[in-house]
């Protein structure tokens, strides 16, 4: 099959958005405020180590202040809550990110709820989720927020369109559905108990695949002209990074598609920077 879909390049879009963050950072610094992000990592999870390194590097590249606090897996929940409390009260820190997953003996929900909503740049606090739900200002989770920016970048008008989200996680699927709804799409959320996924996706104008499993979406499940966003991060049999979408097949049917790597992935970190500069601007009373 011939690939006809246009690629939505997450690296190029990220570059553009990060330049804007860098400009806003410079403007805040000129007013004596350096935006700061604290990234907290507990334990030795290999993937988490890579993620946090990338997040901290992206901050310094854009001129933001960042601190990486690494703790041993044996850290107690009380100790972690005390660190979050200290960061809540640290004026040099505008955003707090506690990398997930946390060790099993720590209640992740309790830790996230301990983060001040004003510094919740991951958008995981129930106050942030509630704000998104009712359309009030708050921090949006970075991955679905990045997906919305990708749709915006191709000038896609969601009004009256049918968007199908595959996956219902609190981090991607559910907030994604709310963001699409806010832009006047008709939204269907599919998940592991959906009876006939293909019947749903064939009706879609936009598909967001966020399951974490290879080949969840194949060419026969997509009608011509659909926009396909792939949130998956998997490994194929050869150990190569791949998404949830059969890229080769679907790119012969879709109008636009995001690649993996180089699609949604870089946008997640970019939106973390956007949320952090936004947190710092709000704190400083600046509205760009
Ligand atoms: N673990 C995997 N993705 C994320 C993320 O976006 N934020 C946090 N805090 N942990 C994660």
PDB file of C-alpha atoms and ligand atoms in Angstrom:
ATOM      1  CA  UNK A   1       0.000   0.000   0.000  1.00  0.00           C
ATOM      2  CA  UNK A   2       1.146   3.513  -0.770  1.00  0.00           C
ATOM      3  CA  UNK A   3       1.495   5.828   2.231  1.00  0.00           C
ATOM      4  CA  UNK A   4      -0.671   8.823   1.394  1.00  0.00           C
ATOM      5  CA  UNK A   5      -1.299  10.279   4.852  1.00  0.00           C
ATOM      6  CA  UNK A   6       0.454  13.478   5.840  1.00  0.00           C
ATOM      7  CA  UNK A   7       2.723  13.033   8.829  1.00  0.00           C
ATOM      8  CA  UNK A   8       2.054  15.252  11.839  1.00  0.00           C
ATOM      9  CA  UNK A   9       5.618  15.840  12.988  1.00  0.00           C
ATOM     10  CA  UNK A  10       5.748  16.023  16.779  1.00  0.00           C
ATOM     11  CA  UNK A  11       9.423  16.949  16.766  1.00  0.00           C
ATOM     12  CA  UNK A  12       8.953  19.984  14.498  1.00  0.00           C
ATOM     13  CA  UNK A  13       5.830  21.158  16.350  1.00  0.00           C
ATOM     14  CA  UNK A  14       7.601  20.691  19.684  1.00  0.00           C
ATOM     15  CA  UNK A  15      10.505  22.790  18.482  1.00  0.00           C
ATOM     16  CA  UNK A  16       8.137  25.608  17.598  1.00  0.00           C
ATOM     17  CA  UNK A  17       6.240  25.416  20.910  1.00  0.00           C
ATOM     18  CA  UNK A  18       9.437  25.130  22.942  1.00  0.00           C
ATOM     19  CA  UNK A  19      10.772  28.281  21.283  1.00  0.00           C
ATOM     20  CA  UNK A  20       7.664  30.061  22.538  1.00  0.00           C
ATOM     21  CA  UNK A  21       8.239  28.650  26.045  1.00  0.00           C
ATOM     22  CA  UNK A  22      11.853  29.872  25.887  1.00  0.00           C
ATOM     23  CA  UNK A  23      10.654  33.389  24.934  1.00  0.00           C
ATOM     24  CA  UNK A  24       8.105  33.459  27.764  1.00  0.00           C
ATOM     25  CA  UNK A  25      10.780  32.166  30.152  1.00  0.00           C
ATOM     26  CA  UNK A  26      13.144  34.962  29.122  1.00  0.00           C
ATOM     27  CA  UNK A  27      10.355  37.522  29.627  1.00  0.00           C
ATOM     28  CA  UNK A  28       9.635  36.215  33.130  1.00  0.00           C
ATOM     29  CA  UNK A  29      13.336  36.175  33.982  1.00  0.00           C
ATOM     30  CA  UNK A  30      13.522  39.825  32.939  1.00  0.00           C
ATOM     31  CA  UNK A  31      10.928  40.457  35.648  1.00  0.00           C
ATOM     32  CA  UNK A  32      13.088  38.620  38.191  1.00  0.00           C
ATOM     33  CA  UNK A  33      11.173  35.306  38.140  1.00  0.00           C
ATOM     34  CA  UNK A  34      12.833  32.091  36.980  1.00  0.00           C
ATOM     35  CA  UNK A  35      10.232  29.417  36.287  1.00  0.00           C
ATOM     36  CA  UNK A  36      11.096  26.203  38.107  1.00  0.00           C
ATOM     37  CA  UNK A  37      10.046  22.575  37.818  1.00  0.00           C
ATOM     38  CA  UNK A  38      10.706  19.905  40.434  1.00  0.00           C
ATOM     39  CA  UNK A  39      10.766  16.318  39.213  1.00  0.00           C
ATOM     40  CA  UNK A  40      10.600  13.665  41.913  1.00  0.00           C
ATOM     41  CA  UNK A  41      11.633  10.088  41.160  1.00  0.00           C
ATOM     42  CA  UNK A  42      11.348   7.292  43.697  1.00  0.00           C
ATOM     43  CA  UNK A  43      13.001   3.954  42.955  1.00  0.00           C
ATOM     44  CA  UNK A  44      14.934   2.495  40.066  1.00  0.00           C
ATOM     45  CA  UNK A  45      12.346   2.015  37.264  1.00  0.00           C
ATOM     46  CA  UNK A  46      14.467   2.084  34.084  1.00  0.00           C
ATOM     47  CA  UNK A  47      11.875   3.733  31.842  1.00  0.00           C
ATOM     48  CA  UNK A  48      11.162   6.376  34.503  1.00  0.00           C
ATOM     49  CA  UNK A  49      14.873   7.205  34.731  1.00  0.00           C
ATOM     50  CA  UNK A  50      14.922   7.963  31.000  1.00  0.00           C
ATOM     51  CA  UNK A  51      11.678   9.984  31.144  1.00  0.00           C
ATOM     52  CA  UNK A  52      12.803  12.175  34.026  1.00  0.00           C
ATOM     53  CA  UNK A  53      16.193  12.781  32.436  1.00  0.00           C
ATOM     54  CA  UNK A  54      14.459  13.951  29.255  1.00  0.00           C
ATOM     55  CA  UNK A  55      12.088  16.193  31.207  1.00  0.00           C
ATOM     56  CA  UNK A  56      14.881  17.871  33.151  1.00  0.00           C
ATOM     57  CA  UNK A  57      16.974  18.346  29.997  1.00  0.00           C
ATOM     58  CA  UNK A  58      14.031  19.879  28.125  1.00  0.00           C
ATOM     59  CA  UNK A  59      13.639  22.364  30.978  1.00  0.00           C
ATOM     60  CA  UNK A  60      17.242  23.493  30.920  1.00  0.00           C
ATOM     61  CA  UNK A  61      17.189  23.725  27.097  1.00  0.00           C
ATOM     62  CA  UNK A  62      14.260  26.168  27.363  1.00  0.00           C
ATOM     63  CA  UNK A  63      15.951  28.166  30.142  1.00  0.00           C
ATOM     64  CA  UNK A  64      13.772  26.928  32.986  1.00  0.00           C
ATOM     65  CA  UNK A  65      15.169  26.029  36.371  1.00  0.00           C
ATOM     66  CA  UNK A  66      14.710  22.368  37.213  1.00  0.00           C
ATOM     67  CA  UNK A  67      15.551  20.116  40.103  1.00  0.00           C
ATOM     68  CA  UNK A  68      15.595  16.363  39.993  1.00  0.00           C
ATOM     69  CA  UNK A  69      15.047  14.734  43.362  1.00  0.00           C
ATOM     70  CA  UNK A  70      15.897  11.042  43.308  1.00  0.00           C
ATOM     71  CA  UNK A  71      15.043   8.802  46.226  1.00  0.00           C
ATOM     72  CA  UNK A  72      15.555   5.147  47.008  1.00  0.00           C
ATOM     73  CA  UNK A  73      12.636   2.746  46.583  1.00  0.00           C
ATOM     74  CA  UNK A  74      12.607   2.306  50.360  1.00  0.00           C
ATOM     75  CA  UNK A  75      11.491   5.923  50.899  1.00  0.00           C
ATOM     76  CA  UNK A  76       8.339   5.940  53.031  1.00  0.00           C
ATOM     77  CA  UNK A  77       5.066   7.513  51.986  1.00  0.00           C
ATOM     78  CA  UNK A  78       5.340   9.965  54.897  1.00  0.00           C
ATOM     79  CA  UNK A  79       8.801  11.046  53.722  1.00  0.00           C
ATOM     80  CA  UNK A  80       7.561  11.601  50.182  1.00  0.00           C
ATOM     81  CA  UNK A  81       4.531  13.562  51.413  1.00  0.00           C
ATOM     82  CA  UNK A  82       6.900  15.733  53.450  1.00  0.00           C
ATOM     83  CA  UNK A  83       8.975  16.440  50.310  1.00  0.00           C
ATOM     84  CA  UNK A  84       5.858  17.352  48.324  1.00  0.00           C
ATOM     85  CA  UNK A  85       4.802  19.682  51.125  1.00  0.00           C
ATOM     86  CA  UNK A  86       8.227  21.357  51.106  1.00  0.00           C
ATOM     87  CA  UNK A  87       8.041  21.832  47.304  1.00  0.00           C
ATOM     88  CA  UNK A  88       4.509  23.243  47.613  1.00  0.00           C
ATOM     89  CA  UNK A  89       5.997  25.910  49.865  1.00  0.00           C
ATOM     90  CA  UNK A  90       9.162  26.534  47.839  1.00  0.00           C
ATOM     91  CA  UNK A  91       8.797  29.832  45.934  1.00  0.00           C
ATOM     92  CA  UNK A  92      11.480  28.846  43.381  1.00  0.00           C
ATOM     93  CA  UNK A  93       9.320  25.911  42.254  1.00  0.00           C
ATOM     94  CA  UNK A  94       6.238  26.525  40.083  1.00  0.00           C
ATOM     95  CA  UNK A  95       5.575  22.989  38.913  1.00  0.00           C
ATOM     96  CA  UNK A  96       5.841  19.660  40.724  1.00  0.00           C
ATOM     97  CA  UNK A  97       5.932  16.331  38.945  1.00  0.00           C
ATOM     98  CA  UNK A  98       6.079  13.056  40.841  1.00  0.00           C
ATOM     99  CA  UNK A  99       7.040  10.413  38.316  1.00  0.00           C
ATOM    100  CA  UNK A 100       4.735   7.392  38.186  1.00  0.00           C
ATOM    101  CA  UNK A 101       4.697   4.501  38.878  1.00  0.00           C
ATOM    102  CA  UNK A 102       5.612   4.800  42.554  1.00  0.00           C
ATOM    103  CA  UNK A 103       6.762   1.791  44.605  1.00  0.00           C
ATOM    104  CA  UNK A 104       3.821  -0.384  45.712  1.00  0.00           C
ATOM    105  CA  UNK A 105       4.009   0.657  49.385  1.00  0.00           C
ATOM    106  CA  UNK A 106       3.279   4.299  48.461  1.00  0.00           C
ATOM    107  CA  UNK A 107      -0.295   5.375  47.685  1.00  0.00           C
ATOM    108  CA  UNK A 108       0.150   7.314  44.411  1.00  0.00           C
ATOM    109  CA  UNK A 109      -3.293   8.893  44.653  1.00  0.00           C
ATOM    110  CA  UNK A 110      -2.519  10.272  48.113  1.00  0.00           C
ATOM    111  CA  UNK A 111       0.772  11.730  46.852  1.00  0.00           C
ATOM    112  CA  UNK A 112      -0.812  13.372  43.796  1.00  0.00           C
ATOM    113  CA  UNK A 113      -3.550  14.860  45.957  1.00  0.00           C
ATOM    114  CA  UNK A 114      -0.846  16.351  48.198  1.00  0.00           C
ATOM    115  CA  UNK A 115       0.517  18.447  45.309  1.00  0.00           C
ATOM    116  CA  UNK A 116      -0.817  21.994  45.327  1.00  0.00           C
ATOM    117  CA  UNK A 117      -3.250  22.302  42.359  1.00  0.00           C
ATOM    118  CA  UNK A 118      -1.448  25.559  41.484  1.00  0.00           C
ATOM    119  CA  UNK A 119       1.719  23.506  40.867  1.00  0.00           C
ATOM    120  CA  UNK A 120       0.069  20.403  39.373  1.00  0.00           C
ATOM    121  CA  UNK A 121       1.713  20.653  35.934  1.00  0.00           C
ATOM    122  CA  UNK A 122       0.969  16.971  35.209  1.00  0.00           C
ATOM    123  CA  UNK A 123      -2.747  17.761  35.570  1.00  0.00           C
ATOM    124  CA  UNK A 124      -3.332  14.593  37.595  1.00  0.00           C
ATOM    125  CA  UNK A 125      -4.854  16.175  40.746  1.00  0.00           C
ATOM    126  CA  UNK A 126      -8.627  15.719  41.119  1.00  0.00           C
ATOM    127  CA  UNK A 127      -8.906  19.521  41.167  1.00  0.00           C
ATOM    128  CA  UNK A 128      -7.268  19.642  37.709  1.00  0.00           C
ATOM    129  CA  UNK A 129      -9.456  16.792  36.432  1.00  0.00           C
ATOM    130  CA  UNK A 130     -12.541  18.548  37.807  1.00  0.00           C
ATOM    131  CA  UNK A 131     -11.556  21.853  36.220  1.00  0.00           C
ATOM    132  CA  UNK A 132     -11.195  20.150  32.828  1.00  0.00           C
ATOM    133  CA  UNK A 133     -14.541  18.418  33.321  1.00  0.00           C
ATOM    134  CA  UNK A 134     -16.417  21.681  33.950  1.00  0.00           C
ATOM    135  CA  UNK A 135     -14.383  23.794  31.502  1.00  0.00           C
ATOM    136  CA  UNK A 136     -12.639  25.950  34.100  1.00  0.00           C
ATOM    137  CA  UNK A 137      -8.984  27.050  33.880  1.00  0.00           C
ATOM    138  CA  UNK A 138      -6.592  24.434  35.216  1.00  0.00           C
ATOM    139  CA  UNK A 139      -3.707  22.274  34.090  1.00  0.00           C
ATOM    140  CA  UNK A 140      -4.467  19.731  31.374  1.00  0.00           C
ATOM    141  CA  UNK A 141      -2.654  16.377  31.347  1.00  0.00           C
ATOM    142  CA  UNK A 142       0.291  16.744  28.984  1.00  0.00           C
ATOM    143  CA  UNK A 143      -0.282  13.867  26.550  1.00  0.00           C
ATOM    144  CA  UNK A 144      -3.885  14.599  25.537  1.00  0.00           C
ATOM    145  CA  UNK A 145      -3.078  18.335  25.607  1.00  0.00           C
ATOM    146  CA  UNK A 146      -0.268  17.606  23.129  1.00  0.00           C
ATOM    147  CA  UNK A 147      -2.729  15.705  20.926  1.00  0.00           C
ATOM    148  CA  UNK A 148      -5.019  18.757  20.864  1.00  0.00           C
ATOM    149  CA  UNK A 149      -2.062  20.928  19.799  1.00  0.00           C
ATOM    150  CA  UNK A 150      -1.312  18.481  16.987  1.00  0.00           C
ATOM    151  CA  UNK A 151      -4.885  18.754  15.700  1.00  0.00           C
ATOM    152  CA  UNK A 152      -4.640  22.544  16.003  1.00  0.00           C
ATOM    153  CA  UNK A 153      -1.390  22.500  14.020  1.00  0.00           C
ATOM    154  CA  UNK A 154      -3.150  21.038  10.963  1.00  0.00           C
ATOM    155  CA  UNK A 155      -6.013  23.511  11.338  1.00  0.00           C
ATOM    156  CA  UNK A 156      -8.479  20.741  12.112  1.00  0.00           C
ATOM    157  CA  UNK A 157     -11.941  21.953  13.164  1.00  0.00           C
ATOM    158  CA  UNK A 158     -13.458  19.368  15.509  1.00  0.00           C
ATOM    159  CA  UNK A 159     -16.954  20.862  15.508  1.00  0.00           C
ATOM    160  CA  UNK A 160     -19.466  18.205  14.512  1.00  0.00           C
ATOM    161  CA  UNK A 161     -16.766  15.619  13.865  1.00  0.00           C
ATOM    162  CA  UNK A 162     -16.853  12.139  15.339  1.00  0.00           C
ATOM    163  CA  UNK A 163     -13.806  11.439  17.487  1.00  0.00           C
ATOM    164  CA  UNK A 164     -13.159   7.921  18.708  1.00  0.00           C
ATOM    165  CA  UNK A 165     -10.773   7.510  21.644  1.00  0.00           C
ATOM    166  CA  UNK A 166      -9.439   4.012  22.238  1.00  0.00           C
ATOM    167  CA  UNK A 167      -8.448   3.701  25.894  1.00  0.00           C
ATOM    168  CA  UNK A 168      -9.969   5.110  29.078  1.00  0.00           C
ATOM    169  CA  UNK A 169      -7.011   5.827  31.361  1.00  0.00           C
ATOM    170  CA  UNK A 170      -7.126   8.778  33.740  1.00  0.00           C
ATOM    171  CA  UNK A 171      -3.915  10.114  32.158  1.00  0.00           C
ATOM    172  CA  UNK A 172      -4.879   9.949  28.467  1.00  0.00           C
ATOM    173  CA  UNK A 173      -8.227   8.447  27.398  1.00  0.00           C
ATOM    174  CA  UNK A 174     -10.619  10.191  29.770  1.00  0.00           C
ATOM    175  CA  UNK A 175      -9.070  13.685  29.629  1.00  0.00           C
ATOM    176  CA  UNK A 176      -8.673  13.307  25.829  1.00  0.00           C
ATOM    177  CA  UNK A 177     -12.407  12.673  25.497  1.00  0.00           C
ATOM    178  CA  UNK A 178     -13.212  15.787  27.552  1.00  0.00           C
ATOM    179  CA  UNK A 179     -10.868  18.002  25.510  1.00  0.00           C
ATOM    180  CA  UNK A 180     -12.376  16.785  22.223  1.00  0.00           C
ATOM    181  CA  UNK A 181     -15.867  17.340  23.628  1.00  0.00           C
ATOM    182  CA  UNK A 182     -14.915  20.871  24.657  1.00  0.00           C
ATOM    183  CA  UNK A 183     -14.084  21.522  20.975  1.00  0.00           C
ATOM    184  CA  UNK A 184     -17.556  20.333  19.953  1.00  0.00           C
ATOM    185  CA  UNK A 185     -16.682  16.884  18.642  1.00  0.00           C
ATOM    186  CA  UNK A 186     -19.041  13.968  19.146  1.00  0.00           C
ATOM    187  CA  UNK A 187     -16.933  11.622  21.228  1.00  0.00           C
ATOM    188  CA  UNK A 188     -16.965   7.854  21.628  1.00  0.00           C
ATOM    189  CA  UNK A 189     -14.679   6.230  24.192  1.00  0.00           C
ATOM    190  CA  UNK A 190     -13.795   2.609  23.424  1.00  0.00           C
ATOM    191  CA  UNK A 191     -12.017   0.231  25.764  1.00  0.00           C
ATOM    192  CA  UNK A 192     -11.242  -3.417  26.459  1.00  0.00           C
ATOM    193  CA  UNK A 193     -14.936  -4.262  26.970  1.00  0.00           C
ATOM    194  CA  UNK A 194     -16.112  -2.542  23.771  1.00  0.00           C
ATOM    195  CA  UNK A 195     -18.086  -5.149  21.835  1.00  0.00           C
ATOM    196  CA  UNK A 196     -17.174  -4.127  18.284  1.00  0.00           C
ATOM    197  CA  UNK A 197     -14.229  -1.731  18.131  1.00  0.00           C
ATOM    198  CA  UNK A 198     -14.022  -1.794  14.336  1.00  0.00           C
ATOM    199  CA  UNK A 199     -17.681  -0.773  13.988  1.00  0.00           C
ATOM    200  CA  UNK A 200     -16.854   2.312  16.102  1.00  0.00           C
ATOM    201  CA  UNK A 201     -13.564   3.282  14.458  1.00  0.00           C
ATOM    202  CA  UNK A 202     -15.062   2.984  10.961  1.00  0.00           C
ATOM    203  CA  UNK A 203     -17.420   5.817  11.900  1.00  0.00           C
ATOM    204  CA  UNK A 204     -14.611   8.069  13.114  1.00  0.00           C
ATOM    205  CA  UNK A 205     -13.266  11.280  11.598  1.00  0.00           C
ATOM    206  CA  UNK A 206     -10.532  11.369  14.253  1.00  0.00           C
ATOM    207  CA  UNK A 207      -9.067   8.396  16.118  1.00  0.00           C
ATOM    208  CA  UNK A 208      -6.824   8.596  19.169  1.00  0.00           C
ATOM    209  CA  UNK A 209      -5.250   5.248  20.023  1.00  0.00           C
ATOM    210  CA  UNK A 210      -4.089   5.129  23.644  1.00  0.00           C
ATOM    211  CA  UNK A 211      -4.077   1.526  24.773  1.00  0.00           C
ATOM    212  CA  UNK A 212      -0.422   0.481  24.993  1.00  0.00           C
ATOM    213  CA  UNK A 213      -0.739  -2.509  22.658  1.00  0.00           C
ATOM    214  CA  UNK A 214       0.600  -2.974  19.128  1.00  0.00           C
ATOM    215  CA  UNK A 215      -1.740  -3.090  16.124  1.00  0.00           C
ATOM    216  CA  UNK A 216      -4.839  -2.038  18.042  1.00  0.00           C
ATOM    217  CA  UNK A 217      -5.759  -0.073  14.918  1.00  0.00           C
ATOM    218  CA  UNK A 218      -5.272  -1.550  11.436  1.00  0.00           C
ATOM    219  CA  UNK A 219      -6.099  -0.223   7.963  1.00  0.00           C
ATOM    220  CA  UNK A 220      -9.393  -2.144   7.678  1.00  0.00           C
ATOM    221  CA  UNK A 221     -10.661  -0.278  10.772  1.00  0.00           C
ATOM    222  CA  UNK A 222     -10.166   3.215   9.334  1.00  0.00           C
ATOM    223  CA  UNK A 223     -12.261   5.032   6.749  1.00  0.00           C
ATOM    224  CA  UNK A 224     -10.408   7.098   4.120  1.00  0.00           C
ATOM    225  CA  UNK A 225      -9.537  10.622   5.240  1.00  0.00           C
ATOM    226  CA  UNK A 226      -9.450   9.967   8.984  1.00  0.00           C
ATOM    227  CA  UNK A 227      -6.954  11.763  11.226  1.00  0.00           C
ATOM    228  CA  UNK A 228      -5.103   9.241  13.394  1.00  0.00           C
ATOM    229  CA  UNK A 229      -3.146  10.095  16.541  1.00  0.00           C
ATOM    230  CA  UNK A 230      -1.031   7.328  18.043  1.00  0.00           C
ATOM    231  CA  UNK A 231      -0.279   7.629  21.760  1.00  0.00           C
ATOM    232  CA  UNK A 232       1.149   4.106  22.112  1.00  0.00           C
ATOM    233  CA  UNK A 233       4.758   3.367  23.084  1.00  0.00           C
ATOM    234  CA  UNK A 234       5.506  -0.284  22.486  1.00  0.00           C
ATOM    235  CA  UNK A 235       8.311  -2.468  21.177  1.00  0.00           C
ATOM    236  CA  UNK A 236       7.912  -4.647  18.112  1.00  0.00           C
ATOM    237  CA  UNK A 237       9.404  -8.151  17.788  1.00  0.00           C
ATOM    238  CA  UNK A 238      12.734  -6.665  16.691  1.00  0.00           C
ATOM    239  CA  UNK A 239      12.743  -4.426  19.791  1.00  0.00           C
ATOM    240  CA  UNK A 240      12.021  -1.293  17.761  1.00  0.00           C
ATOM    241  CA  UNK A 241       9.807   1.430  19.242  1.00  0.00           C
ATOM    242  CA  UNK A 242       6.292   1.356  17.795  1.00  0.00           C
ATOM    243  CA  UNK A 243       2.858   2.692  18.603  1.00  0.00           C
ATOM    244  CA  UNK A 244      -0.639   1.219  18.922  1.00  0.00           C
ATOM    245  CA  UNK A 245      -1.364   1.810  15.229  1.00  0.00           C
ATOM    246  CA  UNK A 246      -0.235  -0.321  12.291  1.00  0.00           C
ATOM    247  CA  UNK A 247       1.537   2.673  10.792  1.00  0.00           C
ATOM    248  CA  UNK A 248       2.344   1.177   7.377  1.00  0.00           C
ATOM    249  CA  UNK A 249      -1.228   0.049   6.753  1.00  0.00           C
ATOM    250  CA  UNK A 250      -3.124   2.968   8.271  1.00  0.00           C
ATOM    251  CA  UNK A 251      -0.978   5.627   6.578  1.00  0.00           C
ATOM    252  CA  UNK A 252      -2.350   4.370   3.231  1.00  0.00           C
ATOM    253  CA  UNK A 253      -5.915   5.230   4.343  1.00  0.00           C
ATOM    254  CA  UNK A 254      -5.718   8.132   6.814  1.00  0.00           C
ATOM    255  CA  UNK A 255      -5.409  11.787   5.806  1.00  0.00           C
ATOM    256  CA  UNK A 256      -2.999  12.550   8.670  1.00  0.00           C
ATOM    257  CA  UNK A 257      -1.101  10.325  11.078  1.00  0.00           C
ATOM    258  CA  UNK A 258       1.400  10.715  13.904  1.00  0.00           C
ATOM    259  CA  UNK A 259       4.513   8.519  13.784  1.00  0.00           C
ATOM    260  CA  UNK A 260       6.122   6.637  16.668  1.00  0.00           C
ATOM    261  CA  UNK A 261       8.719   7.722  17.540  1.00  0.00           C
ATOM    262  CA  UNK A 262       8.586  11.432  16.707  1.00  0.00           C
ATOM    263  CA  UNK A 263       4.859  12.021  17.154  1.00  0.00           C
ATOM    264  CA  UNK A 264       2.940  12.387  20.399  1.00  0.00           C
ATOM    265  CA  UNK A 265       5.961  11.433  22.574  1.00  0.00           C
ATOM    266  CA  UNK A 266       7.918  14.698  22.248  1.00  0.00           C
ATOM    267  CA  UNK A 267       4.664  16.659  22.587  1.00  0.00           C
ATOM    268  CA  UNK A 268       4.106  15.250  26.089  1.00  0.00           C
ATOM    269  CA  UNK A 269       7.306  16.830  27.395  1.00  0.00           C
ATOM    270  CA  UNK A 270       6.617  20.011  25.454  1.00  0.00           C
ATOM    271  CA  UNK A 271       3.232  20.436  27.115  1.00  0.00           C
ATOM    272  CA  UNK A 272       4.878  19.882  30.505  1.00  0.00           C
ATOM    273  CA  UNK A 273       7.069  22.905  29.730  1.00  0.00           C
ATOM    274  CA  UNK A 274       4.011  24.860  28.571  1.00  0.00           C
ATOM    275  CA  UNK A 275       2.174  24.013  31.816  1.00  0.00           C
ATOM    276  CA  UNK A 276       5.210  24.961  33.884  1.00  0.00           C
ATOM    277  CA  UNK A 277       5.677  28.369  32.253  1.00  0.00           C
ATOM    278  CA  UNK A 278       1.933  28.892  32.600  1.00  0.00           C
ATOM    279  CA  UNK A 279       2.136  28.048  36.335  1.00  0.00           C
ATOM    280  CA  UNK A 280       4.981  30.529  36.771  1.00  0.00           C
ATOM    281  CA  UNK A 281       3.136  33.239  34.826  1.00  0.00           C
ATOM    282  CA  UNK A 282      -0.016  32.759  36.913  1.00  0.00           C
ATOM    283  CA  UNK A 283       2.031  32.941  40.109  1.00  0.00           C
ATOM    284  CA  UNK A 284       3.721  36.131  38.843  1.00  0.00           C
ATOM    285  CA  UNK A 285       0.388  37.615  37.748  1.00  0.00           C
ATOM    286  CA  UNK A 286       1.466  37.720  34.090  1.00  0.00           C
ATOM    287  CA  UNK A 287      -1.041  36.913  31.362  1.00  0.00           C
ATOM    288  CA  UNK A 288       0.680  36.709  27.967  1.00  0.00           C
TER     289      UNK A 288
HETATM  290  N1  LIG B   1       4.784   8.065  34.033  1.00  0.00           N
HETATM  291  C1  LIG B   1       4.576   7.884  32.697  1.00  0.00           C
HETATM  292  N2  LIG B   1       4.131   9.026  32.131  1.00  0.00           N
HETATM  293  C2  LIG B   1       4.057   9.943  33.110  1.00  0.00           C
HETATM  294  C3  LIG B   1       3.686  11.305  33.140  1.00  0.00           C
HETATM  295  O1  LIG B   1       3.306  11.922  32.151  1.00  0.00           O
HETATM  296  N3  LIG B   1       3.783  11.916  34.354  1.00  0.00           N
HETATM  297  C4  LIG B   1       4.169  11.268  35.468  1.00  0.00           C
HETATM  298  N4  LIG B   1       4.209  11.948  36.615  1.00  0.00           N
HETATM  299  N5  LIG B   1       4.523  10.005  35.479  1.00  0.00           N
HETATM  300  C5  LIG B   1       4.466   9.348  34.302  1.00  0.00           C
END
